[in-house]
Amino acid sequence: MKNLKSPSLLLGLFAVLAIVISGNQLQTSTAGQRQLVPPPPGIEFMSFGYKEVIADLLWIRAVQDFDYCEQEVAVRVCRSNSWLYQMLDAVTNLSPNFRIPYAAGALALTIIITDVDGATKIFDKGVKAFPNDWPILYRAAYHYMYEVKDNKRAAELLIQAGKNGAPPWVFTLAGRLYSDAGNLELAESVLQDMINTEQDPVLIKRLQDKIQSMKQK
């Protein structure tokens, strides 16, 4: 006979989930703007064996506010340790092999709200979890090139991507990263990949804006 889960345990779990999800939307009475609250630190240790379920719910919640920045430190530059970063960090702690938060979530951090430190951490986690996934590798290369200004690391990631199935031109591009032409070429290649894979239109528009600003320099 199969062991049945305790109904009280299931009710308790869903109560916790309801608190976590509903707690992500609070209205500030002073500023009149939403204040989103991230999940508590160490949520992976409070999952009651339902890590994947909680990760899915938190990911769905994060997608709804990819462009949310609670505090801008410059124009379109969000403070480090942003709400979106904390959401993605919790999701990837709960489910380290959940690919899309690394591939799309980290891209949202770097392109939409420009939380550079947060994007670096999520990309680094993604590269570690998926060392043979070339789309993640070369999106991380874009981040290191454009936001972190570390062309050496960007080139390393491009070479790693090339060794794992990326188009052969990434090797040439890796050698050109020390020129402005190489920077623009990488950004445009990431944009084309996003269009080809039907990524979020908000991501596509934001990257198009960044490419346009690069061309105007």
JSON list of N, CA, C and O in Angstrom, two decimals, residues 56-108:
[
{"chain": "A", "resi": 56, "resn": "ASP", "atom": "N", "xyz": [9.24, 26.39, -9.24]},
{"chain": "A", "resi": 56, "resn": "ASP", "atom": "CA", "xyz": [8.35, 26.71, -10.36]},
{"chain": "A", "resi": 56, "resn": "ASP", "atom": "C", "xyz": [7.47, 27.91, -10.05]},
{"chain": "A", "resi": 56, "resn": "ASP", "atom": "O", "xyz": [7.29, 28.81, -10.88]},
{"chain": "A", "resi": 57, "resn": "LEU", "atom": "N", "xyz": [6.90, 27.93, -8.84]},
{"chain": "A", "resi": 57, "resn": "LEU", "atom": "CA", "xyz": [6.01, 29.02, -8.47]},
{"chain": "A", "resi": 57, "resn": "LEU", "atom": "C", "xyz": [6.76, 30.35, -8.38]},
{"chain": "A", "resi": 57, "resn": "LEU", "atom": "O", "xyz": [6.27, 31.39, -8.85]},
{"chain": "A", "resi": 58, "resn": "LEU", "atom": "N", "xyz": [7.94, 30.32, -7.80]},
{"chain": "A", "resi": 58, "resn": "LEU", "atom": "CA", "xyz": [8.74, 31.55, -7.69]},
{"chain": "A", "resi": 58, "resn": "LEU", "atom": "C", "xyz": [9.19, 32.03, -9.07]},
{"chain": "A", "resi": 58, "resn": "LEU", "atom": "O", "xyz": [9.24, 33.24, -9.33]},
{"chain": "A", "resi": 59, "resn": "TRP", "atom": "N", "xyz": [9.51, 31.10, -9.97]},
{"chain": "A", "resi": 59, "resn": "TRP", "atom": "CA", "xyz": [9.90, 31.49, -11.32]},
{"chain": "A", "resi": 59, "resn": "TRP", "atom": "C", "xyz": [8.74, 32.16, -12.05]},
{"chain": "A", "resi": 59, "resn": "TRP", "atom": "O", "xyz": [8.92, 33.20, -12.69]},
{"chain": "A", "resi": 60, "resn": "ILE", "atom": "N", "xyz": [7.55, 31.58, -11.95]},
{"chain": "A", "resi": 60, "resn": "ILE", "atom": "CA", "xyz": [6.38, 32.17, -12.59]},
{"chain": "A", "resi": 60, "resn": "ILE", "atom": "C", "xyz": [6.14, 33.58, -12.04]},
{"chain": "A", "resi": 60, "resn": "ILE", "atom": "O", "xyz": [5.81, 34.52, -12.79]},
{"chain": "A", "resi": 61, "resn": "ARG", "atom": "N", "xyz": [6.34, 33.74, -10.74]},
{"chain": "A", "resi": 61, "resn": "ARG", "atom": "CA", "xyz": [6.16, 35.07, -10.12]},
{"chain": "A", "resi": 61, "resn": "ARG", "atom": "C", "xyz": [7.22, 36.05, -10.62]},
{"chain": "A", "resi": 61, "resn": "ARG", "atom": "O", "xyz": [6.92, 37.22, -10.91]},
{"chain": "A", "resi": 62, "resn": "ALA", "atom": "N", "xyz": [8.46, 35.60, -10.75]},
{"chain": "A", "resi": 62, "resn": "ALA", "atom": "CA", "xyz": [9.55, 36.48, -11.19]},
{"chain": "A", "resi": 62, "resn": "ALA", "atom": "C", "xyz": [9.32, 36.97, -12.62]},
{"chain": "A", "resi": 62, "resn": "ALA", "atom": "O", "xyz": [9.56, 38.15, -12.93]},
{"chain": "A", "resi": 63, "resn": "VAL", "atom": "N", "xyz": [8.84, 36.08, -13.48]},
{"chain": "A", "resi": 63, "resn": "VAL", "atom": "CA", "xyz": [8.62, 36.44, -14.88]},
{"chain": "A", "resi": 63, "resn": "VAL", "atom": "C", "xyz": [7.63, 37.59, -15.00]},
{"chain": "A", "resi": 63, "resn": "VAL", "atom": "O", "xyz": [7.73, 38.43, -15.91]},
{"chain": "A", "resi": 64, "resn": "GLN", "atom": "N", "xyz": [6.70, 37.68, -14.09]},
{"chain": "A", "resi": 64, "resn": "GLN", "atom": "CA", "xyz": [5.67, 38.72, -14.16]},
{"chain": "A", "resi": 64, "resn": "GLN", "atom": "C", "xyz": [6.24, 40.12, -13.95]},
{"chain": "A", "resi": 64, "resn": "GLN", "atom": "O", "xyz": [5.61, 41.11, -14.33]},
{"chain": "A", "resi": 65, "resn": "ASP", "atom": "N", "xyz": [7.42, 40.21, -13.33]},
{"chain": "A", "resi": 65, "resn": "ASP", "atom": "CA", "xyz": [8.01, 41.52, -13.04]},
{"chain": "A", "resi": 65, "resn": "ASP", "atom": "C", "xyz": [9.49, 41.55, -13.39]},
{"chain": "A", "resi": 65, "resn": "ASP", "atom": "O", "xyz": [10.31, 42.01, -12.61]},
{"chain": "A", "resi": 66, "resn": "PHE", "atom": "N", "xyz": [9.83, 41.09, -14.60]},
{"chain": "A", "resi": 66, "resn": "PHE", "atom": "CA", "xyz": [11.21, 41.11, -15.05]},
{"chain": "A", "resi": 66, "resn": "PHE", "atom": "C", "xyz": [11.80, 42.52, -15.04]},
{"chain": "A", "resi": 66, "resn": "PHE", "atom": "O", "xyz": [13.01, 42.69, -14.93]},
{"chain": "A", "resi": 67, "resn": "ASP", "atom": "N", "xyz": [10.94, 43.53, -15.21]},
{"chain": "A", "resi": 67, "resn": "ASP", "atom": "CA", "xyz": [11.45, 44.90, -15.32]},
{"chain": "A", "resi": 67, "resn": "ASP", "atom": "C", "xyz": [11.35, 45.67, -14.00]},
{"chain": "A", "resi": 67, "resn": "ASP", "atom": "O", "xyz": [11.57, 46.89, -13.98]},
{"chain": "A", "resi": 68, "resn": "TYR", "atom": "N", "xyz": [11.08, 44.99, -12.90]},
{"chain": "A", "resi": 68, "resn": "TYR", "atom": "CA", "xyz": [10.92, 45.68, -11.62]},
{"chain": "A", "resi": 68, "resn": "TYR", "atom": "C", "xyz": [12.27, 46.01, -11.00]},
{"chain": "A", "resi": 68, "resn": "TYR", "atom": "O", "xyz": [13.13, 45.15, -10.86]},
{"chain": "A", "resi": 69, "resn": "CYS", "atom": "N", "xyz": [12.46, 47.26, -10.65]},
{"chain": "A", "resi": 69, "resn": "CYS", "atom": "CA", "xyz": [13.66, 47.71, -9.93]},
{"chain": "A", "resi": 69, "resn": "CYS", "atom": "C", "xyz": [13.22, 48.55, -8.75]},
{"chain": "A", "resi": 69, "resn": "CYS", "atom": "O", "xyz": [12.58, 49.59, -8.93]},
{"chain": "A", "resi": 70, "resn": "GLU", "atom": "N", "xyz": [13.53, 48.12, -7.57]},
{"chain": "A", "resi": 70, "resn": "GLU", "atom": "CA", "xyz": [13.08, 48.82, -6.37]},
{"chain": "A", "resi": 70, "resn": "GLU", "atom": "C", "xyz": [13.87, 50.09, -6.09]},
{"chain": "A", "resi": 70, "resn": "GLU", "atom": "O", "xyz": [13.40, 51.00, -5.43]},
{"chain": "A", "resi": 71, "resn": "GLN", "atom": "N", "xyz": [15.11, 50.16, -6.62]},
{"chain": "A", "resi": 71, "resn": "GLN", "atom": "CA", "xyz": [15.93, 51.35, -6.37]},
{"chain": "A", "resi": 71, "resn": "GLN", "atom": "C", "xyz": [16.94, 51.53, -7.50]},
{"chain": "A", "resi": 71, "resn": "GLN", "atom": "O", "xyz": [17.87, 50.74, -7.65]},
{"chain": "A", "resi": 72, "resn": "GLU", "atom": "N", "xyz": [16.78, 52.59, -8.28]},
{"chain": "A", "resi": 72, "resn": "GLU", "atom": "CA", "xyz": [17.73, 52.90, -9.34]},
{"chain": "A", "resi": 72, "resn": "GLU", "atom": "C", "xyz": [18.90, 53.70, -8.77]},
{"chain": "A", "resi": 72, "resn": "GLU", "atom": "O", "xyz": [18.69, 54.68, -8.05]},
{"chain": "A", "resi": 73, "resn": "VAL", "atom": "N", "xyz": [20.12, 53.29, -9.09]},
{"chain": "A", "resi": 73, "resn": "VAL", "atom": "CA", "xyz": [21.30, 54.04, -8.66]},
{"chain": "A", "resi": 73, "resn": "VAL", "atom": "C", "xyz": [21.80, 54.93, -9.79]},
{"chain": "A", "resi": 73, "resn": "VAL", "atom": "O", "xyz": [22.66, 55.79, -9.58]},
{"chain": "A", "resi": 74, "resn": "ALA", "atom": "N", "xyz": [21.30, 54.73, -10.98]},
{"chain": "A", "resi": 74, "resn": "ALA", "atom": "CA", "xyz": [21.55, 55.57, -12.15]},
{"chain": "A", "resi": 74, "resn": "ALA", "atom": "C", "xyz": [20.42, 55.28, -13.13]},
{"chain": "A", "resi": 74, "resn": "ALA", "atom": "O", "xyz": [19.55, 54.45, -12.85]},
{"chain": "A", "resi": 75, "resn": "VAL", "atom": "N", "xyz": [20.40, 55.96, -14.26]},
{"chain": "A", "resi": 75, "resn": "VAL", "atom": "CA", "xyz": [19.33, 55.75, -15.23]},
{"chain": "A", "resi": 75, "resn": "VAL", "atom": "C", "xyz": [19.38, 54.31, -15.74]},
{"chain": "A", "resi": 75, "resn": "VAL", "atom": "O", "xyz": [20.39, 53.86, -16.28]},
{"chain": "A", "resi": 76, "resn": "ARG", "atom": "N", "xyz": [18.28, 53.58, -15.51]},
{"chain": "A", "resi": 76, "resn": "ARG", "atom": "CA", "xyz": [18.14, 52.19, -15.92]},
{"chain": "A", "resi": 76, "resn": "ARG", "atom": "C", "xyz": [19.23, 51.29, -15.33]},
{"chain": "A", "resi": 76, "resn": "ARG", "atom": "O", "xyz": [19.61, 50.28, -15.93]},
{"chain": "A", "resi": 77, "resn": "VAL", "atom": "N", "xyz": [19.73, 51.65, -14.19]},
{"chain": "A", "resi": 77, "resn": "VAL", "atom": "CA", "xyz": [20.71, 50.81, -13.48]},
{"chain": "A", "resi": 77, "resn": "VAL", "atom": "C", "xyz": [20.17, 50.55, -12.09]},
{"chain": "A", "resi": 77, "resn": "VAL", "atom": "O", "xyz": [20.01, 51.47, -11.28]},
{"chain": "A", "resi": 78, "resn": "CYS", "atom": "N", "xyz": [19.87, 49.29, -11.80]},
{"chain": "A", "resi": 78, "resn": "CYS", "atom": "CA", "xyz": [19.28, 48.93, -10.51]},
{"chain": "A", "resi": 78, "resn": "CYS", "atom": "C", "xyz": [20.38, 48.62, -9.49]},
{"chain": "A", "resi": 78, "resn": "CYS", "atom": "O", "xyz": [21.49, 48.21, -9.85]},
{"chain": "A", "resi": 79, "resn": "ARG", "atom": "N", "xyz": [20.03, 48.80, -8.24]},
{"chain": "A", "resi": 79, "resn": "ARG", "atom": "CA", "xyz": [20.99, 48.49, -7.19]},
{"chain": "A", "resi": 79, "resn": "ARG", "atom": "C", "xyz": [21.31, 47.01, -7.17]},
{"chain": "A", "resi": 79, "resn": "ARG", "atom": "O", "xyz": [20.53, 46.17, -7.64]},
{"chain": "A", "resi": 80, "resn": "SER", "atom": "N", "xyz": [22.46, 46.67, -6.60]},
{"chain": "A", "resi": 80, "resn": "SER", "atom": "CA", "xyz": [22.84, 45.26, -6.46]},
{"chain": "A", "resi": 80, "resn": "SER", "atom": "C", "xyz": [21.89, 44.55, -5.50]},
{"chain": "A", "resi": 80, "resn": "SER", "atom": "O", "xyz": [21.23, 45.19, -4.68]},
{"chain": "A", "resi": 81, "resn": "ASN", "atom": "N", "xyz": [21.87, 43.24, -5.58]},
{"chain": "A", "resi": 81, "resn": "ASN", "atom": "CA", "xyz": [21.01, 42.44, -4.71]},
{"chain": "A", "resi": 81, "resn": "ASN", "atom": "C", "xyz": [19.54, 42.82, -4.88]},
{"chain": "A", "resi": 81, "resn": "ASN", "atom": "O", "xyz": [18.79, 42.91, -3.91]},
{"chain": "A", "resi": 82, "resn": "SER", "atom": "N", "xyz": [19.15, 43.05, -6.12]},
{"chain": "A", "resi": 82, "resn": "SER", "atom": "CA", "xyz": [17.79, 43.47, -6.44]},
{"chain": "A", "resi": 82, "resn": "SER", "atom": "C", "xyz": [16.78, 42.37, -6.12]},
{"chain": "A", "resi": 82, "resn": "SER", "atom": "O", "xyz": [17.13, 41.21, -5.90]},
{"chain": "A", "resi": 83, "resn": "TRP", "atom": "N", "xyz": [15.50, 42.77, -6.14]},
{"chain": "A", "resi": 83, "resn": "TRP", "atom": "CA", "xyz": [14.43, 41.80, -5.92]},
{"chain": "A", "resi": 83, "resn": "TRP", "atom": "C", "xyz": [14.50, 40.67, -6.93]},
{"chain": "A", "resi": 83, "resn": "TRP", "atom": "O", "xyz": [14.39, 39.49, -6.57]},
{"chain": "A", "resi": 84, "resn": "LEU", "atom": "N", "xyz": [14.71, 41.01, -8.21]},
{"chain": "A", "resi": 84, "resn": "LEU", "atom": "CA", "xyz": [14.77, 39.98, -9.24]},
{"chain": "A", "resi": 84, "resn": "LEU", "atom": "C", "xyz": [15.94, 39.04, -9.01]},
{"chain": "A", "resi": 84, "resn": "LEU", "atom": "O", "xyz": [15.80, 37.82, -9.17]},
{"chain": "A", "resi": 85, "resn": "TYR", "atom": "N", "xyz": [17.08, 39.59, -8.63]},
{"chain": "A", "resi": 85, "resn": "TYR", "atom": "CA", "xyz": [18.23, 38.72, -8.33]},
{"chain": "A", "resi": 85, "resn": "TYR", "atom": "C", "xyz": [17.89, 37.76, -7.19]},
{"chain": "A", "resi": 85, "resn": "TYR", "atom": "O", "xyz": [18.18, 36.55, -7.27]},
{"chain": "A", "resi": 86, "resn": "GLN", "atom": "N", "xyz": [17.29, 38.26, -6.13]},
{"chain": "A", "resi": 86, "resn": "GLN", "atom": "CA", "xyz": [16.98, 37.41, -4.98]},
{"chain": "A", "resi": 86, "resn": "GLN", "atom": "C", "xyz": [15.97, 36.32, -5.36]},
{"chain": "A", "resi": 86, "resn": "GLN", "atom": "O", "xyz": [16.06, 35.19, -4.87]},
{"chain": "A", "resi": 87, "resn": "MET", "atom": "N", "xyz": [15.03, 36.66, -6.22]},
{"chain": "A", "resi": 87, "resn": "MET", "atom": "CA", "xyz": [14.08, 35.66, -6.70]},
{"chain": "A", "resi": 87, "resn": "MET", "atom": "C", "xyz": [14.80, 34.56, -7.49]},
{"chain": "A", "resi": 87, "resn": "MET", "atom": "O", "xyz": [14.59, 33.36, -7.26]},
{"chain": "A", "resi": 88, "resn": "LEU", "atom": "N", "xyz": [15.67, 34.97, -8.43]},
{"chain": "A", "resi": 88, "resn": "LEU", "atom": "CA", "xyz": [16.38, 34.00, -9.26]},
{"chain": "A", "resi": 88, "resn": "LEU", "atom": "C", "xyz": [17.36, 33.19, -8.43]},
{"chain": "A", "resi": 88, "resn": "LEU", "atom": "O", "xyz": [17.55, 31.99, -8.68]},
{"chain": "A", "resi": 89, "resn": "ASP", "atom": "N", "xyz": [17.97, 33.81, -7.45]},
{"chain": "A", "resi": 89, "resn": "ASP", "atom": "CA", "xyz": [18.90, 33.09, -6.58]},
{"chain": "A", "resi": 89, "resn": "ASP", "atom": "C", "xyz": [18.15, 32.02, -5.79]},
{"chain": "A", "resi": 89, "resn": "ASP", "atom": "O", "xyz": [18.62, 30.88, -5.66]},
{"chain": "A", "resi": 90, "resn": "ALA", "atom": "N", "xyz": [16.96, 32.36, -5.30]},
{"chain": "A", "resi": 90, "resn": "ALA", "atom": "CA", "xyz": [16.15, 31.38, -4.56]},
{"chain": "A", "resi": 90, "resn": "ALA", "atom": "C", "xyz": [15.71, 30.24, -5.48]},
{"chain": "A", "resi": 90, "resn": "ALA", "atom": "O", "xyz": [15.79, 29.06, -5.10]},
{"chain": "A", "resi": 91, "resn": "VAL", "atom": "N", "xyz": [15.29, 30.58, -6.69]},
{"chain": "A", "resi": 91, "resn": "VAL", "atom": "CA", "xyz": [14.84, 29.56, -7.64]},
{"chain": "A", "resi": 91, "resn": "VAL", "atom": "C", "xyz": [15.98, 28.59, -7.95]},
{"chain": "A", "resi": 91, "resn": "VAL", "atom": "O", "xyz": [15.79, 27.37, -7.94]},
{"chain": "A", "resi": 92, "resn": "THR", "atom": "N", "xyz": [17.17, 29.13, -8.22]},
{"chain": "A", "resi": 92, "resn": "THR", "atom": "CA", "xyz": [18.29, 28.26, -8.60]},
{"chain": "A", "resi": 92, "resn": "THR", "atom": "C", "xyz": [18.89, 27.54, -7.41]},
{"chain": "A", "resi": 92, "resn": "THR", "atom": "O", "xyz": [19.55, 26.51, -7.58]},
{"chain": "A", "resi": 93, "resn": "ASN", "atom": "N", "xyz": [18.68, 28.04, -6.20]},
{"chain": "A", "resi": 93, "resn": "ASN", "atom": "CA", "xyz": [19.08, 27.27, -5.00]},
{"chain": "A", "resi": 93, "resn": "ASN", "atom": "C", "xyz": [18.13, 26.10, -4.78]},
{"chain": "A", "resi": 93, "resn": "ASN", "atom": "O", "xyz": [18.54, 25.01, -4.38]},
{"chain": "A", "resi": 94, "resn": "LEU", "atom": "N", "xyz": [16.85, 26.34, -5.03]},
{"chain": "A", "resi": 94, "resn": "LEU", "atom": "CA", "xyz": [15.85, 25.29, -4.89]},
{"chain": "A", "resi": 94, "resn": "LEU", "atom": "C", "xyz": [15.99, 24.23, -5.98]},
{"chain": "A", "resi": 94, "resn": "LEU", "atom": "O", "xyz": [15.82, 23.04, -5.73]},
{"chain": "A", "resi": 95, "resn": "SER", "atom": "N", "xyz": [16.29, 24.69, -7.19]},
{"chain": "A", "resi": 95, "resn": "SER", "atom": "CA", "xyz": [16.36, 23.78, -8.34]},
{"chain": "A", "resi": 95, "resn": "SER", "atom": "C", "xyz": [17.59, 24.13, -9.18]},
{"chain": "A", "resi": 95, "resn": "SER", "atom": "O", "xyz": [17.48, 24.83, -10.20]},
{"chain": "A", "resi": 96, "resn": "PRO", "atom": "N", "xyz": [18.78, 23.66, -8.80]},
{"chain": "A", "resi": 96, "resn": "PRO", "atom": "CA", "xyz": [20.02, 24.04, -9.48]},
{"chain": "A", "resi": 96, "resn": "PRO", "atom": "C", "xyz": [20.06, 23.66, -10.95]},
{"chain": "A", "resi": 96, "resn": "PRO", "atom": "O", "xyz": [20.81, 24.27, -11.72]},
{"chain": "A", "resi": 97, "resn": "ASN", "atom": "N", "xyz": [19.29, 22.67, -11.37]},
{"chain": "A", "resi": 97, "resn": "ASN", "atom": "CA", "xyz": [19.31, 22.23, -12.76]},
{"chain": "A", "resi": 97, "resn": "ASN", "atom": "C", "xyz": [18.14, 22.78, -13.58]},
{"chain": "A", "resi": 97, "resn": "ASN", "atom": "O", "xyz": [17.85, 22.28, -14.66]},
{"chain": "A", "resi": 98, "resn": "PHE", "atom": "N", "xyz": [17.47, 23.79, -13.06]},
{"chain": "A", "resi": 98, "resn": "PHE", "atom": "CA", "xyz": [16.39, 24.47, -13.75]},
{"chain": "A", "resi": 98, "resn": "PHE", "atom": "C", "xyz": [17.04, 25.47, -14.72]},
{"chain": "A", "resi": 98, "resn": "PHE", "atom": "O", "xyz": [17.52, 26.53, -14.31]},
{"chain": "A", "resi": 99, "resn": "ARG", "atom": "N", "xyz": [17.03, 25.17, -16.00]},
{"chain": "A", "resi": 99, "resn": "ARG", "atom": "CA", "xyz": [17.85, 25.91, -16.96]},
{"chain": "A", "resi": 99, "resn": "ARG", "atom": "C", "xyz": [17.37, 27.33, -17.25]},
{"chain": "A", "resi": 99, "resn": "ARG", "atom": "O", "xyz": [18.18, 28.27, -17.33]},
{"chain": "A", "resi": 100, "resn": "ILE", "atom": "N", "xyz": [16.08, 27.53, -17.44]},
{"chain": "A", "resi": 100, "resn": "ILE", "atom": "CA", "xyz": [15.58, 28.80, -17.95]},
{"chain": "A", "resi": 100, "resn": "ILE", "atom": "C", "xyz": [15.90, 30.01, -17.05]},
{"chain": "A", "resi": 100, "resn": "ILE", "atom": "O", "xyz": [16.13, 31.11, -17.57]},
{"chain": "A", "resi": 101, "resn": "PRO", "atom": "N", "xyz": [15.93, 29.88, -15.72]},
{"chain": "A", "resi": 101, "resn": "PRO", "atom": "CA", "xyz": [16.31, 31.06, -14.93]},
{"chain": "A", "resi": 101, "resn": "PRO", "atom": "C", "xyz": [17.71, 31.55, -15.23]},
{"chain": "A", "resi": 101, "resn": "PRO", "atom": "O", "xyz": [17.98, 32.76, -15.14]},
{"chain": "A", "resi": 102, "resn": "TYR", "atom": "N", "xyz": [18.62, 30.63, -15.56]},
{"chain": "A", "resi": 102, "resn": "TYR", "atom": "CA", "xyz": [19.97, 31.05, -15.95]},
{"chain": "A", "resi": 102, "resn": "TYR", "atom": "C", "xyz": [19.96, 31.69, -17.34]},
{"chain": "A", "resi": 102, "resn": "TYR", "atom": "O", "xyz": [20.58, 32.73, -17.57]},
{"chain": "A", "resi": 103, "resn": "ALA", "atom": "N", "xyz": [19.28, 31.04, -18.27]},
{"chain": "A", "resi": 103, "resn": "ALA", "atom": "CA", "xyz": [19.31, 31.47, -19.67]},
{"chain": "A", "resi": 103, "resn": "ALA", "atom": "C", "xyz": [18.54, 32.77, -19.90]},
{"chain": "A", "resi": 103, "resn": "ALA", "atom": "O", "xyz": [19.01, 33.65, -20.63]},
{"chain": "A", "resi": 104, "resn": "ALA", "atom": "N", "xyz": [17.37, 32.90, -19.30]},
{"chain": "A", "resi": 104, "resn": "ALA", "atom": "CA", "xyz": [16.54, 34.09, -19.52]},
{"chain": "A", "resi": 104, "resn": "ALA", "atom": "C", "xyz": [16.56, 35.04, -18.32]},
{"chain": "A", "resi": 104, "resn": "ALA", "atom": "O", "xyz": [16.57, 36.26, -18.51]},
{"chain": "A", "resi": 105, "resn": "GLY", "atom": "N", "xyz": [16.57, 34.49, -17.12]},
{"chain": "A", "resi": 105, "resn": "GLY", "atom": "CA", "xyz": [16.55, 35.34, -15.93]},
{"chain": "A", "resi": 105, "resn": "GLY", "atom": "C", "xyz": [17.79, 36.19, -15.80]},
{"chain": "A", "resi": 105, "resn": "GLY", "atom": "O", "xyz": [17.72, 37.40, -15.53]},
{"chain": "A", "resi": 106, "resn": "ALA", "atom": "N", "xyz": [18.96, 35.58, -15.98]},
{"chain": "A", "resi": 106, "resn": "ALA", "atom": "CA", "xyz": [20.20, 36.34, -15.89]},
{"chain": "A", "resi": 106, "resn": "ALA", "atom": "C", "xyz": [20.27, 37.40, -16.97]},
{"chain": "A", "resi": 106, "resn": "ALA", "atom": "O", "xyz": [20.79, 38.50, -16.76]},
{"chain": "A", "resi": 107, "resn": "LEU", "atom": "N", "xyz": [19.73, 37.08, -18.15]},
{"chain": "A", "resi": 107, "resn": "LEU", "atom": "CA", "xyz": [19.70, 38.04, -19.24]},
{"chain": "A", "resi": 107, "resn": "LEU", "atom": "C", "xyz": [18.82, 39.23, -18.88]},
{"chain": "A", "resi": 107, "resn": "LEU", "atom": "O", "xyz": [19.13, 40.38, -19.23]},
{"chain": "A", "resi": 108, "resn": "ALA", "atom": "N", "xyz": [17.71, 38.98, -18.19]},
{"chain": "A", "resi": 108, "resn": "ALA", "atom": "CA", "xyz": [16.84, 40.08, -17.75]},
{"chain": "A", "resi": 108, "resn": "ALA", "atom": "C", "xyz": [17.56, 40.97, -16.75]},
{"chain": "A", "resi": 108, "resn": "ALA", "atom": "O", "xyz": [17.45, 42.20, -16.78]}
]
